Coordinates of C-alpha atoms in Angstrom, one line a residue:
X174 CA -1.5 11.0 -14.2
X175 CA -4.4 12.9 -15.1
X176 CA -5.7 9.9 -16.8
X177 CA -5.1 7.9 -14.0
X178 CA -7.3 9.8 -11.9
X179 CA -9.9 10.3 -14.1
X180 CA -9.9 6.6 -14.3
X181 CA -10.8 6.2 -10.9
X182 CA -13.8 8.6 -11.2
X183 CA -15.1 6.2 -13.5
X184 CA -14.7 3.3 -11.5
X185 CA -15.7 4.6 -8.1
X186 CA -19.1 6.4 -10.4
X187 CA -19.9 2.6 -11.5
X188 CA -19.1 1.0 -8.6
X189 CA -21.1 3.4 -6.7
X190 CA -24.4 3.3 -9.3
X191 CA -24.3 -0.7 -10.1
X192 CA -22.6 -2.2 -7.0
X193 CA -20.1 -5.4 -7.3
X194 CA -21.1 -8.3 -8.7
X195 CA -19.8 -12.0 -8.7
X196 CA -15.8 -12.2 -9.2
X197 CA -15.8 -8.5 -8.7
X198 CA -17.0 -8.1 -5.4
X199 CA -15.3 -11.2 -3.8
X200 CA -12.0 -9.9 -4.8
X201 CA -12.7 -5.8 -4.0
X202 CA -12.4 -6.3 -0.3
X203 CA -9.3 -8.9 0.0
X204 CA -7.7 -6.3 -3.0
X205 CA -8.3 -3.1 -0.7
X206 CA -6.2 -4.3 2.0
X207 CA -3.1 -3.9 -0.4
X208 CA -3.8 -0.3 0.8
X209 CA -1.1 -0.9 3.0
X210 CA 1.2 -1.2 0.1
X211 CA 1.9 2.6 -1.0
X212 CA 4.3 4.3 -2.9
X213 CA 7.2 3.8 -0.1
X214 CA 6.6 0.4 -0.1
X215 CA 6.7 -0.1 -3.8
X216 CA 9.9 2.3 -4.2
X217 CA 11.4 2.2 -0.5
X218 CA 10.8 -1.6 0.2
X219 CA 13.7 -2.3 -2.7
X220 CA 15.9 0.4 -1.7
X221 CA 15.1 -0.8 2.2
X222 CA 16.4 -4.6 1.0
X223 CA 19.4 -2.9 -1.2
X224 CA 20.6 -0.6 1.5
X225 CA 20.0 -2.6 5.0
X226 CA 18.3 -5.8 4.3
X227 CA 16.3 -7.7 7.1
X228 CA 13.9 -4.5 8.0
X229 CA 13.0 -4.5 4.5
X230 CA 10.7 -7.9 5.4
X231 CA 9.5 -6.9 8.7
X232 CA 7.0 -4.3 6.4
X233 CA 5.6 -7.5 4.9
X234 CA 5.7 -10.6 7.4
X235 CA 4.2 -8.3 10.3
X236 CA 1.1 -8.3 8.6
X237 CA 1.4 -11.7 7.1
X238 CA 1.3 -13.3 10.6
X239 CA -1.3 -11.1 11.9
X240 CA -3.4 -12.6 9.3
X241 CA -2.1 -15.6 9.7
X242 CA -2.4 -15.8 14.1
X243 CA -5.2 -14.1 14.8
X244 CA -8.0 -14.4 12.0
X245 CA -10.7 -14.4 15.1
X246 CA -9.4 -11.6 16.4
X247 CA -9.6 -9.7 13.3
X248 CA -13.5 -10.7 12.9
X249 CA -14.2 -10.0 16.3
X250 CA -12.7 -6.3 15.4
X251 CA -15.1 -6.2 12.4
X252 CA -18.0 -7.3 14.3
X253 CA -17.5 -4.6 16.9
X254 CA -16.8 -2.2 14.5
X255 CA -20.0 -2.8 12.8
X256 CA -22.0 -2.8 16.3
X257 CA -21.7 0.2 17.0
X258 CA -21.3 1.9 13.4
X259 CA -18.0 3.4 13.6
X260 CA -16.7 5.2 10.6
X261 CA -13.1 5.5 11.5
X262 CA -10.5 4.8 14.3
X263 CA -11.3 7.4 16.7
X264 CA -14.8 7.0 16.0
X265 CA -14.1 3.3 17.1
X266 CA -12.4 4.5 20.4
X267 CA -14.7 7.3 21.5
X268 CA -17.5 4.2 21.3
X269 CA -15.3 1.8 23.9
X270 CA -15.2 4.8 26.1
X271 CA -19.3 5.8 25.8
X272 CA -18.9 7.6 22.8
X273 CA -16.1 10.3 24.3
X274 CA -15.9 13.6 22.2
X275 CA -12.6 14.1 24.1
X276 CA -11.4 10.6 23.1
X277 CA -12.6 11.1 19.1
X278 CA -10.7 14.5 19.1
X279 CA -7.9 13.3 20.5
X280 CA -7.5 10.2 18.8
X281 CA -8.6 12.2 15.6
X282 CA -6.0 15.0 16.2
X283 CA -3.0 12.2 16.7
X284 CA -3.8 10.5 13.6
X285 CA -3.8 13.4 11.2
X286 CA -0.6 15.2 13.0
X287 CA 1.1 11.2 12.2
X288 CA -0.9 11.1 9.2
X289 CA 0.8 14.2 7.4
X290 CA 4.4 13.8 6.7
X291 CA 3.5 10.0 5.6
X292 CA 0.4 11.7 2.6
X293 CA 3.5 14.2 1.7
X294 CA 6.3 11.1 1.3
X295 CA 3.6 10.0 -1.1
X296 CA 3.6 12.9 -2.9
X297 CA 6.9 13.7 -2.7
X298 CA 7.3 9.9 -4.3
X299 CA 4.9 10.8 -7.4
X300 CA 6.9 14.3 -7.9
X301 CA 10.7 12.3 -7.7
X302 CA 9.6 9.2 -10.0
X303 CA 7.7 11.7 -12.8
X304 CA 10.7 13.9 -12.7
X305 CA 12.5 11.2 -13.0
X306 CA 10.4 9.7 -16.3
X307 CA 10.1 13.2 -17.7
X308 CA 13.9 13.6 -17.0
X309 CA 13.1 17.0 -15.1
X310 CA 13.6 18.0 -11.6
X311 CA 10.4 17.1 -8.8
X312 CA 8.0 20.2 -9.2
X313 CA 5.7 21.4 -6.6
X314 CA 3.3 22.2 -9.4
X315 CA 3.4 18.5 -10.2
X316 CA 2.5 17.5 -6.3
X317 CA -0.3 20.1 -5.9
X318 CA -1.8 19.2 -8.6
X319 CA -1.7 15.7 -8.0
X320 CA -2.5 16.5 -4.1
X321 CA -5.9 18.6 -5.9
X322 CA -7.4 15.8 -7.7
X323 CA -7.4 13.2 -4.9
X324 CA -8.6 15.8 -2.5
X325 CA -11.6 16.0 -5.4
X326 CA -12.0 12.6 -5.8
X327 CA -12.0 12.2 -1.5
X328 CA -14.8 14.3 -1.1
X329 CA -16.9 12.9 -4.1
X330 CA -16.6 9.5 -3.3
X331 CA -15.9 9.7 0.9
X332 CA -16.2 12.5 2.7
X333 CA -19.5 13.6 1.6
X334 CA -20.9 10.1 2.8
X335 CA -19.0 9.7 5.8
X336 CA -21.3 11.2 7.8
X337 CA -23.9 8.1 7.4
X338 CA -21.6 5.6 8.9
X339 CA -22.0 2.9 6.2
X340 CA -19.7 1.6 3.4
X341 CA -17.9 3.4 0.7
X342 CA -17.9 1.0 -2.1
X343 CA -16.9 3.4 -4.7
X344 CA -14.0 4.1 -2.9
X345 CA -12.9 0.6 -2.4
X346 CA -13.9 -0.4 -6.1
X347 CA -11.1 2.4 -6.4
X348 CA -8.5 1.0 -4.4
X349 CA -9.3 -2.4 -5.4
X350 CA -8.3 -1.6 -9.2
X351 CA -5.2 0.6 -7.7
X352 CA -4.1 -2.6 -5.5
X353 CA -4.8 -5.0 -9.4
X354 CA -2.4 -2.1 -11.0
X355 CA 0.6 -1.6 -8.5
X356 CA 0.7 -6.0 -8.5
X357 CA 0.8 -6.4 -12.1
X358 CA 3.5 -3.3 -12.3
X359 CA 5.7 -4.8 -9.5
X360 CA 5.7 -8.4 -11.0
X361 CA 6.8 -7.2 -14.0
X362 CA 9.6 -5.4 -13.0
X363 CA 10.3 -8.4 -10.7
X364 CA 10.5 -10.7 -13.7
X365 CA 12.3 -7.9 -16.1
X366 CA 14.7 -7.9 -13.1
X367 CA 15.1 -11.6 -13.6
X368 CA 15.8 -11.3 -17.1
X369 CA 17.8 -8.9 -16.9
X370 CA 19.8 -10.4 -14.5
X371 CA 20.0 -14.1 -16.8
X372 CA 21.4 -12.2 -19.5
X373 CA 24.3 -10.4 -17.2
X374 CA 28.1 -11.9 -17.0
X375 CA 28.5 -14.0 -14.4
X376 CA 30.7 -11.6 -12.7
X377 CA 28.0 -9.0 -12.4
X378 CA 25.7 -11.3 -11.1
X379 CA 28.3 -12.8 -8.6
X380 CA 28.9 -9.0 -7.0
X381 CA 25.3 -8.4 -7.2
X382 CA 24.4 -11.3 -5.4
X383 CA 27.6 -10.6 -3.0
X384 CA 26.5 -7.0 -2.2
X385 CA 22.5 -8.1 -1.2
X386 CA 23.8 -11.2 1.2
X387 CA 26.2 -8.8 2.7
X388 CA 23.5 -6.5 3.5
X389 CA 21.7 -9.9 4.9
X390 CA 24.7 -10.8 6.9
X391 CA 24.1 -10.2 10.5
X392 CA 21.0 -12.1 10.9
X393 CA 17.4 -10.6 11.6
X394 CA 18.0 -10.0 15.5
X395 CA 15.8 -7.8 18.2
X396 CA 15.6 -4.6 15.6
X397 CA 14.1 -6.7 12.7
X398 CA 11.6 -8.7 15.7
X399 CA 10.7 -5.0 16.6
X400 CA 9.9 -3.9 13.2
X401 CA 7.6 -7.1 12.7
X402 CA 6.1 -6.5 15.2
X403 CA 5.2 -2.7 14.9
X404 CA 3.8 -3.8 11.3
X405 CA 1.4 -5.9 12.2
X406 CA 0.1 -3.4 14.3
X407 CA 0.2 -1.1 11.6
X408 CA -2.3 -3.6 9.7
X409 CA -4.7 -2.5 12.3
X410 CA -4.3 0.4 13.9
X411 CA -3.0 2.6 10.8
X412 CA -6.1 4.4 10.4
X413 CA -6.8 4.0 6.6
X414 CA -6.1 -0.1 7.4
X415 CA -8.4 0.2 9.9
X416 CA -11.3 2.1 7.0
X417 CA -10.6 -0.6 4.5
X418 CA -10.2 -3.8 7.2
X419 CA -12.8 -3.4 9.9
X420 CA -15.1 -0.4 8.4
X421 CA -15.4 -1.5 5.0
X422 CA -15.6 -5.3 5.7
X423 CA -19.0 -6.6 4.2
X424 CA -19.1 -9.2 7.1
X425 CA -17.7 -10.4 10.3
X426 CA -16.2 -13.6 8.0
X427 CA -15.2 -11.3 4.9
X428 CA -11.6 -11.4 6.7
X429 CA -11.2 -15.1 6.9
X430 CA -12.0 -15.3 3.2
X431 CA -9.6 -12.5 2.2
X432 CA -6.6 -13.5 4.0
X433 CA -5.6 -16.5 1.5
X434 CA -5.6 -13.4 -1.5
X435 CA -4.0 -10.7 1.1
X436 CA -1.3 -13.3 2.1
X437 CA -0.5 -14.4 -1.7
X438 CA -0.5 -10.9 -2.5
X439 CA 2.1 -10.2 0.3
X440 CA 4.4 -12.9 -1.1
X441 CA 4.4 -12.2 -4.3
X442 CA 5.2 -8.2 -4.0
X443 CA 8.1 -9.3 -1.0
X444 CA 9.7 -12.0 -3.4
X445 CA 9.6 -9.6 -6.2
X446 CA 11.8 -7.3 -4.1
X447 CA 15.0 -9.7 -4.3
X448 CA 15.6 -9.6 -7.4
X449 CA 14.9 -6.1 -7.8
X450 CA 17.3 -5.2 -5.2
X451 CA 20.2 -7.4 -7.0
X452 CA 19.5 -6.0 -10.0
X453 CA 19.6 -2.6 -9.0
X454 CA 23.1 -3.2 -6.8
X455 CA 24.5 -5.2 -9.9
X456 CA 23.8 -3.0 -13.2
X457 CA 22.9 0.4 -11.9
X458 CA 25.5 2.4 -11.0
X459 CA 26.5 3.1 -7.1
X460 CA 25.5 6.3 -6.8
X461 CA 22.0 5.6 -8.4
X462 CA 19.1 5.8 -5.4
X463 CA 18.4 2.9 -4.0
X464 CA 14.7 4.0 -3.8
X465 CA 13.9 4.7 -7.2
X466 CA 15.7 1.3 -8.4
X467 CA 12.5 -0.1 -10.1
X468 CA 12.4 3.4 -12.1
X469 CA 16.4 2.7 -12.6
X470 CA 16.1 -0.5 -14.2
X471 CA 13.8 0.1 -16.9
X472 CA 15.4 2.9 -17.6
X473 CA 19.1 2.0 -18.1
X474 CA 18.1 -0.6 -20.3
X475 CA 15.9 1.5 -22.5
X476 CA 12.5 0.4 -22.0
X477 CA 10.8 3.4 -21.3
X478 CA 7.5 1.8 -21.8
X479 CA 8.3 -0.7 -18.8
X480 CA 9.3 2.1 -16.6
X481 CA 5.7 4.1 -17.4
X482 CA 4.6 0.3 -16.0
X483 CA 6.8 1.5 -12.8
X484 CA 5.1 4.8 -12.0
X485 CA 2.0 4.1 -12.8
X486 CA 2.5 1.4 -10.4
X487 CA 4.1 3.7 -7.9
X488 CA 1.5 6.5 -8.9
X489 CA -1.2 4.1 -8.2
X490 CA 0.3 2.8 -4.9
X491 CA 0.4 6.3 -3.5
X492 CA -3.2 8.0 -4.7
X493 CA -4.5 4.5 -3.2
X494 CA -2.7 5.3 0.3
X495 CA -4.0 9.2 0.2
X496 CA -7.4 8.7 -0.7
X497 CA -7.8 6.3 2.2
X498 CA -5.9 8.3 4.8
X499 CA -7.6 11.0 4.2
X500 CA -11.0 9.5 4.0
X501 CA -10.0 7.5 7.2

């Protein structure tokens, strides 16, 4: 974990010294909006399609179709954002209201009471899946720790810039790499929980298969419309999707160009989930937890190396989430 951290130092320090070039910086911004995917998305999104099925999409077609509807919408956000130099959400709202302190503090104040129990699930995600690896039980000493370095790295690369309203490229350099690192780590559990079910009997596949489409059963209806819905408002008004999509956006047409690599990237991490979740329903045992399947799998099979790919996956997923949210 240490090393993990350490590594983004490095990145956001060359980011921040030599700026993006070519490949790099064409792919840093589109990357950074997989912010949205954090730790309970990488662990909870499998046990969400395991345990009740429909809701677990909703958390990725709610911001697929907000990409995909409104594109002009979205740039018009980024152009207004840019206008009149906001630095955050509330900094954003105070402007529509002639720059309100009341409005700021308020909208501030709502944001970081919302924002608190959601940075603890992340660290409560690292502590369970590195207890899990170590085969020890969650410390505290494990989550304040990890809690201390991103609060360093925050202030380094975010905080003690925000007060010039202007971009943070380190920090998206940062979350760029972390967005690279949690994709490759859920692919390849997707595809290990392929294999893995190929070489199962058929009768293991059969009640794996019969135990997801049960959870399918009853159809999407009002709840799962709901859930859609409230996503792809989360896209924009969560307030570290609102740093990384509207503050951060190089230009006013930076969103058009990013949302063929933000929708490909939600497709790939939602089909992944699938097989996950059958895997997890037909070789784990019942009473393993649904949210910690992709930690499970590896695991029971003895390939320890694969399920270091898993938290460092889920590790990156959640320092991505916190350094935002906090920045934000």
């Amino acid at each position: 974990m240490l090393a993990a951290v350490l590594l983004l130092f490095v990145v956001a320090q060359r980011v921040e010294a030599r700026g993006l070039e070519g490949r790099a910086a064409s792919l840093a911004y589109p990357l950074s909006l997989a912010v949205y995917f954090s730790s309970w998305t990488f662990f909870g999104g499998v046990g969400t399609a395991a345990t009740e099925g429909w809701p677990y999409l909703a958390i990725y077609l709610g911001p697929a179709l907000m990409f995909l509807l409104f594109p002009r919408f979205l740039a018009r956000l980024v152009r207004q954002a840019a206008d009149v130099r906001a630095s955050s959400l509330s900094d954003f709202l105070a402007c529509c209201y002639g720059r309100d302190r009341g409005v700021a503090a308020l909208v501030a104040g709502l944001a970081l009471i919302a924002s608190i129990p959601y940075v603890a699930l992340q660290l409560r995600a690292i502590s369970a899946s590195f207890g899990l690896i170590a085969g020890i039980e969650p410390s505290p000493l494990v989550t304040g720790g990890v809690a201390a370095l991103l609060a360093a790295f925050t202030i380094s690369f975010g905080a003690r810039r925000v007060e010039v309203a202007g971009r943070n490229p380190g920090v998206i350099g940062a979350i760029a790499v972390e967005s690279l690192v949690k994709l490759v780590a859920f692919v390849a559990l997707g595809l290990f929980a392929i294999l893995a079910l190929a070489g199962a009997p058929a009768a293991v596949r059969s009640a794996g298969a019969a135990a997801l489409s049960a959870r399918f059963s009853d159809g999407p209806g009002l709840t799962f419309a709901v859930q859609t819905l409230l996503a792809g408002l989360a896209i924009v008004l969560l307030p570290r999707q609102f740093l990384v999509t509207f503050v951060e956006a190089p230009t006013a047409d930076a969103v058009a160009r990013a949302r063929a690599p933000f929708l490909l990237y939600l497709l790939l991490v939602s089909l992944m989930v699938v097989p996950l979740a059958m895997a997890g329903l037909a070789l784990l045992p019942a009473d393993a937890p649904p949210d910690l399947y992709v930690l499970g799998l590896p695991l029971a099979d003895g390939r320890t190396t694969l399920a270091l790919v898993a938290f460092i996956g889920g590790f990156s997923a959640a320092t991505a989430m916190v350094i935002a949210e906090a920045l934000a």
